[in-house]
Short mmCIF file of C-alpha atoms in Angstrom, two decimals:
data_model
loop_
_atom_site.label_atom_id
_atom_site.label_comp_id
_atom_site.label_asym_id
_atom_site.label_seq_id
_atom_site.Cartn_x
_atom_site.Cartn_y
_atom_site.Cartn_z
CA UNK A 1 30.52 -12.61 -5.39
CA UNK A 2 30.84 -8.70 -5.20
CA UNK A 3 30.19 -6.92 -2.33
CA UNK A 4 32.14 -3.98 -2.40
CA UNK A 5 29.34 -1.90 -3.65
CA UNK A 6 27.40 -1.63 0.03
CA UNK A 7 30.32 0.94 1.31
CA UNK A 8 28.60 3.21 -1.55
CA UNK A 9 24.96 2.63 -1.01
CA UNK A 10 24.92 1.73 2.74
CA UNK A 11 23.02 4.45 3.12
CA UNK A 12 20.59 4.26 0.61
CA UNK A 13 20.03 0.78 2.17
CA UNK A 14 19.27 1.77 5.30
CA UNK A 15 16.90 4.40 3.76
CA UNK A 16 15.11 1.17 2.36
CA UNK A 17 15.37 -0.58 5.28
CA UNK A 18 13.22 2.15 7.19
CA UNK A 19 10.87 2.39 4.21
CA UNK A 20 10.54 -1.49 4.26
CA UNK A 21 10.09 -1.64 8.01
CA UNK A 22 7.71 1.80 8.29
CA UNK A 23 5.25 0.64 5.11
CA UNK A 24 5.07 -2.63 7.53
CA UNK A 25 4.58 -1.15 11.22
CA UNK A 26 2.11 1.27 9.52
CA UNK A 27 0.19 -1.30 7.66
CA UNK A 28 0.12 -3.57 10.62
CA UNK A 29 -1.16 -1.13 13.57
CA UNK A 30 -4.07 0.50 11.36
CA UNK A 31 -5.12 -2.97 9.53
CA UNK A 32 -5.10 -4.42 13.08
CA UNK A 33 -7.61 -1.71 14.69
CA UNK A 34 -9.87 -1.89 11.34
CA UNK A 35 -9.92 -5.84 11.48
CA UNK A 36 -10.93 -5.48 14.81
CA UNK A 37 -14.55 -3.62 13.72
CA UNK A 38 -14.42 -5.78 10.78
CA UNK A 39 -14.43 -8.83 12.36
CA UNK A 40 -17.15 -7.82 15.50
CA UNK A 41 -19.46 -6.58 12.57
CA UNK A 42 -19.21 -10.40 11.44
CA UNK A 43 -20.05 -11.71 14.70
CA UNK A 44 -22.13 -9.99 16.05
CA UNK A 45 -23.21 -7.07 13.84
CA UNK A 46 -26.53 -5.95 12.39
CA UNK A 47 -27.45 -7.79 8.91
CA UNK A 48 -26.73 -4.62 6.42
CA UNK A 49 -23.49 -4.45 8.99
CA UNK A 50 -22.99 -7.64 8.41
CA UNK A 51 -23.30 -7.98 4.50
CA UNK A 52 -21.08 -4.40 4.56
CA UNK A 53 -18.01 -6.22 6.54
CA UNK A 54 -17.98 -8.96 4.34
CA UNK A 55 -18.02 -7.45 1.17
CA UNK A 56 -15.30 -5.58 1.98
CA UNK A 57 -13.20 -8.63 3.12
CA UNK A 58 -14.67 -10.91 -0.18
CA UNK A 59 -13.17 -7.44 -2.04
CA UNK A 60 -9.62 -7.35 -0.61
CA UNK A 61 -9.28 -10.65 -0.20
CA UNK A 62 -9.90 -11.76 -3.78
CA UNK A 63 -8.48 -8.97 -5.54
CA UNK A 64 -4.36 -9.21 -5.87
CA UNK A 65 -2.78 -6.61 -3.73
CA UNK A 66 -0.79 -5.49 -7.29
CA UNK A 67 -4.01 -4.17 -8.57
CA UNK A 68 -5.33 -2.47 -5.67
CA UNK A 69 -2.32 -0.99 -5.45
CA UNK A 70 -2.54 0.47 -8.78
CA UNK A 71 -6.00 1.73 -8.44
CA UNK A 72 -5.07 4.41 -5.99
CA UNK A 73 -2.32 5.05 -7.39
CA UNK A 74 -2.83 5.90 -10.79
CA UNK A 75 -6.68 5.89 -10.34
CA UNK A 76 -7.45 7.97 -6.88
CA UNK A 77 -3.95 9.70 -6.90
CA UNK A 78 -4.69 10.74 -10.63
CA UNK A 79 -7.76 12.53 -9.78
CA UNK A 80 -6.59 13.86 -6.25
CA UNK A 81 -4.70 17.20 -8.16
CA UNK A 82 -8.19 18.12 -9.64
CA UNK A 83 -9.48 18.91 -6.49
CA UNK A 84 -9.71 22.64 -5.75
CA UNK A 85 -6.78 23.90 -3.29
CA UNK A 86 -5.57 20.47 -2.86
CA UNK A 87 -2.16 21.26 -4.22
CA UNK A 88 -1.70 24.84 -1.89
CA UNK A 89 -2.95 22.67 1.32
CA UNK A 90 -0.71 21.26 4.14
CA UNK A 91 -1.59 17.29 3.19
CA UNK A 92 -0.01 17.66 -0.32
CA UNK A 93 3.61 16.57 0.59
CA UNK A 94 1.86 13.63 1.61
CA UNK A 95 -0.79 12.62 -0.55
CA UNK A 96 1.85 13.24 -4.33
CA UNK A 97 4.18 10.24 -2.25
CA UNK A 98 3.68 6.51 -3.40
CA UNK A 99 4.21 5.83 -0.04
CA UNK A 100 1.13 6.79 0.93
CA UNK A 101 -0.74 5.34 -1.09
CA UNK A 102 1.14 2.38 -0.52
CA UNK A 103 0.74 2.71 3.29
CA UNK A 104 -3.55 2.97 2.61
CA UNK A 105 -3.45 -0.45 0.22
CA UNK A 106 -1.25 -2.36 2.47
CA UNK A 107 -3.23 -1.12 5.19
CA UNK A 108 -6.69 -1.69 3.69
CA UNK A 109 -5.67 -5.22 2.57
CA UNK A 110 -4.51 -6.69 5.67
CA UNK A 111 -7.20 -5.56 7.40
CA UNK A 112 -9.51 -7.67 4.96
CA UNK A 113 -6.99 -11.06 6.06
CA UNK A 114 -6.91 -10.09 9.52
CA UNK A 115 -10.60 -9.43 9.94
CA UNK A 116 -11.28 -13.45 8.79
CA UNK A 117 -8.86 -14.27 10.97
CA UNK A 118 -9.76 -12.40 14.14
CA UNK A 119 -13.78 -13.60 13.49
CA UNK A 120 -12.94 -17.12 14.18
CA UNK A 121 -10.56 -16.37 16.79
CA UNK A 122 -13.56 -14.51 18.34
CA UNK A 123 -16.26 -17.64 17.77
CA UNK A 124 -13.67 -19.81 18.97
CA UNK A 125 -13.90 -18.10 22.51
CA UNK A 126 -15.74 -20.64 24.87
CA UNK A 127 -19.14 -18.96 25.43
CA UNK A 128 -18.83 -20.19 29.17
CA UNK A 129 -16.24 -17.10 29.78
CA UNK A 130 -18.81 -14.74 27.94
CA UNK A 131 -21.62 -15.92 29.80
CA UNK A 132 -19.57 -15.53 33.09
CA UNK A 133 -19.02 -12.13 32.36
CA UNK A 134 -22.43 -11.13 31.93
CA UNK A 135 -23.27 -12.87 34.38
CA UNK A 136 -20.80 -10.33 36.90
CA UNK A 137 -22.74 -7.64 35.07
CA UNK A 138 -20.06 -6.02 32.56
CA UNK A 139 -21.56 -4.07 30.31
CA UNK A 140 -21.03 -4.65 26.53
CA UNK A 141 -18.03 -3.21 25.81
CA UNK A 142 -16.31 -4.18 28.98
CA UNK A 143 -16.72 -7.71 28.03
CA UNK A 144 -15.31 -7.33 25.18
CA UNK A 145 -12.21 -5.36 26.10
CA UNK A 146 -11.61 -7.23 28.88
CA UNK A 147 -12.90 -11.00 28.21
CA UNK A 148 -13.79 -11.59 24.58
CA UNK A 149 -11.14 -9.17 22.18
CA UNK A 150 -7.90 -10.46 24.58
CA UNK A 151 -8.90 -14.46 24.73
CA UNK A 152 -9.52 -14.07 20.64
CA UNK A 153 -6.40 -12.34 20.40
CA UNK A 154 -4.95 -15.38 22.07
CA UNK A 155 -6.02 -17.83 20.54
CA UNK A 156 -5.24 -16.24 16.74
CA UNK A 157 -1.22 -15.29 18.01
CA UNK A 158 0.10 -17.92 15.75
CA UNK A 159 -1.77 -17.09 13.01
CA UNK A 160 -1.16 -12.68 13.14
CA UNK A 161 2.07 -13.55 13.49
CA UNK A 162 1.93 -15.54 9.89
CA UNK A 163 0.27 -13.05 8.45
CA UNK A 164 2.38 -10.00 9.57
CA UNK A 165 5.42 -12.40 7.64
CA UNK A 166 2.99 -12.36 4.76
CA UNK A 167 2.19 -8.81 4.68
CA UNK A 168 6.04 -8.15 5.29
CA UNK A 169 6.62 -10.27 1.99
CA UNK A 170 3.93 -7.95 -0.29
CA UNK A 171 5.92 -4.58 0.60
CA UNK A 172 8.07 -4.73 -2.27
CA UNK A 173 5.46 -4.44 -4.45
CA UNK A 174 5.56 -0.34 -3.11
CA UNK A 175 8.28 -0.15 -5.57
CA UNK A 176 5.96 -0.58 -8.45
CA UNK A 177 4.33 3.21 -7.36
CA UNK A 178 8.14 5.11 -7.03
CA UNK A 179 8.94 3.88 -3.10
CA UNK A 180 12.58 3.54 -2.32
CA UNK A 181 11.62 0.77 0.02
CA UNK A 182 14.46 -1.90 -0.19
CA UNK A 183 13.48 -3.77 -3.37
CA UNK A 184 13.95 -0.38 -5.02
CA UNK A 185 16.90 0.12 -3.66
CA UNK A 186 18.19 -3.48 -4.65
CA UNK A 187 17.46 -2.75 -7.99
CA UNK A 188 19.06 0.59 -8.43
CA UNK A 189 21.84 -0.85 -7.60
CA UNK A 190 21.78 -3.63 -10.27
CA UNK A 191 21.09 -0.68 -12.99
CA UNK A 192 24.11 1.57 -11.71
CA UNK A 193 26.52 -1.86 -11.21
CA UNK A 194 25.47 -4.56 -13.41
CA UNK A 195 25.22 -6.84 -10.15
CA UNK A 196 22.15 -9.35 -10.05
CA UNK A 197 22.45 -11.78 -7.51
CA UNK A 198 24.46 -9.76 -4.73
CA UNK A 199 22.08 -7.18 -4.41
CA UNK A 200 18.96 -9.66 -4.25
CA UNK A 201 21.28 -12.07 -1.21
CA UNK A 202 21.28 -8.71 0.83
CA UNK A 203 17.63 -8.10 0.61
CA UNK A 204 17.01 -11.66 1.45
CA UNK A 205 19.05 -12.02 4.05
CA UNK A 206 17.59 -8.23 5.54
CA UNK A 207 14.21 -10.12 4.58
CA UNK A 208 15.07 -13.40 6.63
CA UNK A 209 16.22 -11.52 9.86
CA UNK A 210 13.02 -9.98 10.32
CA UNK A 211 11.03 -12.48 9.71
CA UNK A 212 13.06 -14.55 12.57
CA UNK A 213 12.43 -11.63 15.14
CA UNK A 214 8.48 -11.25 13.97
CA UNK A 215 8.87 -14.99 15.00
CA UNK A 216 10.22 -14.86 18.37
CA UNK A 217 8.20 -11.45 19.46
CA UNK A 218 5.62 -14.05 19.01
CA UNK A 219 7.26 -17.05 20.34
CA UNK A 220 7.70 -15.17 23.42
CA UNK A 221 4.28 -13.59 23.57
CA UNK A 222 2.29 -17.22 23.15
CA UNK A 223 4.45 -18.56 26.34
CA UNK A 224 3.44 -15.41 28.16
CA UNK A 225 0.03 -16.09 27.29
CA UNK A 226 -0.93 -19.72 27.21
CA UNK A 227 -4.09 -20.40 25.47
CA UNK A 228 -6.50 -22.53 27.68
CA UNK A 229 -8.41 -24.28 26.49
#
């Protein structure tokens, strides 16, 4: 085994390392608030809300990230320079990146997962506790910031905290659209060195150490927060 080669690309690794890490924390935060009005349009939404939220889950969920991906990429992102003043406006440095588009799929598809997730969390809440809170005379929406969306959370910790592993997992797919996440930078390194295996051990291992801390964030957060049944 060769290692020698990480005192010349330790810094591209650590560029990959953020990229890894940001398409994740990105993905993650916005997926979570959208699941969140997913899955309450489930429960307890309207019937053309209803139909709506689950069409876009049925969508995400049984399309393979890979082609999504690809879709905005070449697809949207193709047509996105035909738009008058697009390229002289302030969002272009953004919107030419694959990381944005990668950052939109990512963050479109978990929010399809996490939405299925969070609506049985939410119809596993005891109605007892709901019915209590009415009953003290909170309104709607205090009910459900303060009773129903924290016991759901709750009770689904185990399971977000699978999926976040899972979504980690699909990022190096963002290497397909030009991101130097850490894949990328993995395999740069096997074109410039010839080196297969050492460059895919680093990656893993970088891969296996964040899925152990995902793991005990969560660990730690289910003992703060029991789930009573």
């Amino acid at each position: 085994m060769n290692f020698t080669w990480i005192s010349s690309y330790w810094a591209l690794l650590l560029t990959g390392a953020w990229q890894t890490v940001s398409l994740l924390v990105i993905s993650v935060t916005f997926g979570f608030v959208i699941a969140i009005g997913l899955a309450f349009a489930q429960v307890s939404g309207g019937r053309i809300t209803k139909l709506l939220a689950r069409g876009y889950c049925t969508f995400f969920r049984g399309t393979p990230l890979l082609i999504q991906l690809w879709l905005l990429y070449y697809g949207v992102g193709s047509l996105l320079p035909m738009i008058p003043g697009i390229r002289q406006s302030l969002l272009w440095p953004v919107l030419r990146e694959g990381f944005f588009f990668a950052s939109v799929s990512f963050t479109l598809n978990y929010a399809a997962y996490e939405a299925e997730v969070l609506r049985g969390a939410l119809l596993a809440v005891p109605k007892g506790e709901l019915e209590a809170g009415r009953a003290f005379g909170l309104s709607p929406w205090k009910l459900i910031r303060r009773i129903w969306l924290p016991r759901a959370i709750r009770i689904a910790l185990p399971i977000i905290a699978g999926e976040i592993v899972m979504q980690l997992k699909a990022t190096p797919l963002a290497f397909t659209v030009t991101v130097m996440d850490l894949y990328a930078v993995a395999n740069k390194v096997r074109q410039d060195t010839l080196l297969v295996y050492e460059p895919l051990i680093v990656v893993t291992l970088f891969y296996l150490a964040l899925t152990a801390v995902i793991a005990r964030v969560f660990r730690g957060l289910e003992a703060q927060v029991p789930v009573r049944r």
